[in-house]
Every structure is written in C-alpha cells, then in structure tokens.
XYZ file of C-alpha atoms in Angstrom:
215
model
C 12.090 -25.072 -25.753
C 13.327 -23.711 -22.437
C 13.095 -26.506 -19.853
C 13.822 -24.062 -17.023
C 10.741 -21.936 -17.675
C 8.868 -20.701 -14.625
C 5.318 -21.925 -13.842
C 3.761 -18.645 -15.014
C 5.519 -18.935 -18.384
C 4.312 -22.514 -18.761
C 0.799 -21.408 -17.786
C 0.759 -18.878 -20.626
C 2.018 -21.468 -23.109
C -0.593 -24.023 -22.034
C -3.310 -21.370 -22.275
C -2.225 -20.476 -25.833
C -2.212 -24.123 -26.884
C -5.660 -24.676 -25.368
C -6.976 -21.678 -27.315
C -5.400 -23.024 -30.505
C -6.895 -26.466 -29.941
C -10.330 -24.978 -29.269
C -10.132 -22.899 -32.465
C -9.055 -25.883 -34.574
C -11.952 -27.975 -33.251
C -14.429 -25.176 -33.920
C -13.198 -24.744 -37.498
C -13.089 -28.536 -37.959
C -9.394 -28.601 -38.760
C -9.120 -31.640 -36.470
C -11.425 -34.100 -34.753
C -9.906 -34.453 -31.289
C -8.643 -32.017 -28.674
C -4.882 -32.511 -28.392
C -4.907 -30.505 -25.123
C -7.571 -32.635 -23.432
C -6.560 -33.644 -19.915
C -3.699 -31.173 -19.683
C -4.057 -28.938 -16.635
C -2.387 -25.600 -16.030
C 0.409 -25.615 -13.459
C 0.027 -23.890 -10.130
C 2.023 -20.675 -10.031
C 4.466 -19.892 -7.253
C 3.074 -17.681 -4.504
C 5.503 -14.940 -3.564
C 5.584 -13.908 0.079
C 4.960 -10.205 0.725
C 8.086 -8.082 1.075
C 8.253 -5.782 4.093
C 10.945 -3.281 5.000
C 13.418 -4.281 7.649
C 13.606 -2.034 10.693
C 16.891 -0.600 9.387
C 15.328 0.179 5.994
C 12.329 1.810 7.632
C 14.588 3.973 9.798
C 16.581 4.932 6.704
C 13.366 6.022 4.984
C 12.234 8.012 8.029
C 15.624 9.754 8.274
C 15.355 10.807 4.640
C 11.816 12.132 5.160
C 13.003 14.188 8.138
C 16.006 15.668 6.316
C 14.381 16.240 2.925
C 14.182 19.974 2.123
C 12.302 19.839 -1.174
C 8.866 21.437 -1.580
C 6.138 19.290 0.003
C 8.762 17.423 2.032
C 6.896 18.008 5.294
C 3.659 16.739 3.749
C 5.492 13.582 2.701
C 6.935 13.151 6.187
C 3.475 13.219 7.789
C 1.835 11.234 5.009
C 4.167 8.244 4.935
C 4.641 8.040 8.692
C 0.863 8.026 9.051
C 0.582 5.316 6.405
C 3.265 3.170 8.029
C 1.781 3.446 11.531
C -1.970 3.400 10.955
C -2.711 0.430 8.711
C -4.736 2.675 6.400
C -5.178 1.632 2.785
C -3.879 4.086 0.192
C -7.408 4.829 -1.042
C -8.440 5.636 2.535
C -5.439 7.941 2.836
C -6.133 9.952 -0.317
C -9.837 10.189 0.669
C -8.989 11.443 4.169
C -10.573 14.818 5.038
C -10.061 17.082 8.033
C -13.429 16.192 9.572
C -12.110 12.637 9.990
C -9.077 13.796 11.987
C -9.463 14.480 15.710
C -6.182 15.815 17.058
C -7.638 16.351 20.537
C -8.490 12.671 20.909
C -5.602 11.644 18.642
C -7.849 9.485 16.481
C -8.729 9.168 12.796
C -12.127 7.977 11.547
C -11.748 5.895 8.405
C -14.360 4.594 5.980
C -13.060 1.462 4.309
C -14.447 -1.101 1.892
C -18.211 -1.457 2.044
C -18.350 1.894 3.878
C -17.253 0.160 7.079
C -16.090 2.653 9.691
C -12.968 2.239 11.824
C -11.583 4.528 14.521
C -7.792 4.468 14.437
C -5.518 5.780 17.213
C -2.782 8.082 15.958
C 0.718 6.888 16.741
C 2.692 9.111 19.088
C 5.298 9.917 16.409
C 2.580 11.236 14.089
C 0.632 13.518 16.469
C 3.184 16.395 16.709
C 3.831 16.159 12.965
C 0.122 16.566 12.274
C -0.103 19.637 14.521
C 2.857 21.275 12.773
C 1.534 20.334 9.325
C -1.881 21.808 10.070
C -0.413 25.072 11.372
C 1.331 25.718 8.054
C -1.663 25.174 5.770
C -3.778 28.000 4.369
C -7.146 28.574 6.039
C -9.123 27.438 2.990
C -7.267 24.106 3.075
C -8.541 23.311 6.568
C -12.284 23.135 5.902
C -13.875 19.916 7.150
C -14.465 18.557 3.660
C -10.998 19.425 2.330
C -8.524 16.572 1.688
C -5.781 16.371 4.290
C -3.107 15.661 1.687
C -2.959 17.574 -1.600
C -0.739 17.125 -4.636
C 1.668 19.752 -5.999
C -1.245 21.450 -7.812
C -3.151 21.758 -4.512
C -5.704 19.222 -5.708
C -6.850 15.967 -4.164
C -4.210 13.286 -4.461
C -4.933 10.078 -6.382
C -3.830 6.527 -5.467
C -1.605 6.489 -8.572
C -0.089 9.846 -7.616
C 0.641 8.513 -4.137
C 2.299 5.465 -5.690
C 4.543 7.674 -7.872
C 5.578 9.802 -4.876
C 6.343 6.683 -2.826
C 8.593 5.211 -5.518
C 10.400 8.547 -5.991
C 11.068 8.851 -2.259
C 12.357 5.278 -2.046
C 14.798 6.007 -4.867
C 16.060 9.229 -3.297
C 16.337 7.550 0.110
C 18.641 4.915 -1.376
C 16.100 2.074 -1.175
C 15.118 -0.203 -4.104
C 11.791 1.114 -5.494
C 10.884 -2.151 -7.221
C 11.198 -4.153 -4.017
C 8.528 -2.414 -1.937
C 4.869 -1.613 -2.514
C 2.382 0.673 -0.781
C 0.112 -2.341 -0.340
C 2.390 -3.779 2.350
C 4.022 -0.555 3.529
C 0.813 0.345 5.392
C 1.392 -2.520 7.850
C 5.171 -2.236 8.190
C 5.386 -1.049 11.794
C 3.115 -3.844 12.979
C 6.096 -6.161 12.534
C 8.138 -4.217 15.077
C 6.667 -4.477 18.562
C 8.842 -1.650 19.862
C 6.522 0.834 18.105
C 3.211 -0.382 19.583
C 1.627 -1.231 22.898
C -0.213 -4.593 22.711
C -3.581 -2.912 23.345
C -3.149 -0.758 20.226
C -2.696 -3.601 17.760
C -6.336 -4.720 17.591
C -7.550 -1.116 17.244
C -5.228 -0.194 14.428
C -5.420 -3.172 12.117
C -8.467 -4.736 10.502
C -8.749 -8.538 10.607
C -7.801 -9.152 6.935
C -4.698 -7.010 7.388
C -3.763 -8.815 10.602
C -4.092 -12.179 8.886
C -2.032 -10.939 5.943
C 0.837 -9.894 8.208
C 0.642 -12.884 10.551
C 0.948 -15.162 7.491
C 4.651 -14.317 7.530
C 5.019 -16.227 10.780
C-alpha cells in the first residue's frame, strides 16, 4: 500500500471498496457494510495556470514570424482569443455578420443564447482588416465562419485545441501546461493591454470571478 498516494487515488480506492461492499451485501456474502461511515477524501483543487507576460510575448512573436500555411489565420485567431475573453465555442461559431470592423466590435452569442458586444483590441483590428482582404469572396458572406480549417470547412473546438497545442510546441512553450479554457482571459491579467473602462465590456461576470480568484 502506497502511503503517499494523492487524494484522487485514495478517492478511487474508496469508491472501489464501497462498490465491492455494496455488491457483497446485495449477494448476501456478508451481513454488515465494512465501508459504512467511511467518507471520500476531498481532492486538491489546482489553481488555473495562466501564461506569464514573457510567455505570452514569446507566443505572439512566434505567431508573427510563422511562415507556414494558415499562419496569418492563426495570428488573428489566437490574438483575438487572448484579448476578447471569447470562449472557444464562441470563436469557432463566429461568422462575418457578427464582426463590425467599422465600430471595432464583435457580437457574441454565449451560453443560453445570451448576447454580448465585445470591443476589439487595438492589436487585433489591423490584423482583421488584412486577414479579410486576403480571403476569397465566397468566404466573406455574412453566414460564413470567420475561421476555417485547412480543408476550408468550419473549425471545431477539438480542431482549435489541436492547433493551439501544436503552436505552443513550435513556439517553445510547454503544451501540457496551458489550456484554451484559461488562455481566453490571459491579457486581463496584464493591465498594460487594457484601459479600465474596457474590462467590464470584454469579460462576462463568471470569467471575471474566475480570473480574480487568483488574487
């Protein structure tokens, strides 16, 4: 028996023993529950892992220098994700009718079909203009997805996850350490990127609470 087992490991063992005890009682192999009164341990809660400013700058430098096919799409996509607070499902569902480059805003439909109007960060606006200019005309219809995969089809959340991990690896960052779930709120941690009046507009309350929990 490993006495240094983590709480999650002990939880699994306790759960197995409880199932065994329940089965033995049901089949009348024994008369009393040997697991009665034994409670599962509370598991450790891991704090979310965000990129440091240096790591974020390293990622951005790679995106800007990358010369592979679809590199410019990735540059726009991940800078938008890092600066907007959008969820990955909202990003892959984004269509051109939701993007207003004149007003520099993006209309997003989140969970429960709740609508949010997000201001575009100043580093993203020129990238979006350039990206749009280099797309084919049929890709710019209002109902067309803004970001397509290599087969020119709508991207999926899993596909976005795979691209993110690949870019982290090629940028010299540890892929296992970071997740898209927290990447979308990365720049909120660095006040140099936002004016105070923008914060409330960009981030929904649950996301704000999730980030502020770090402090």
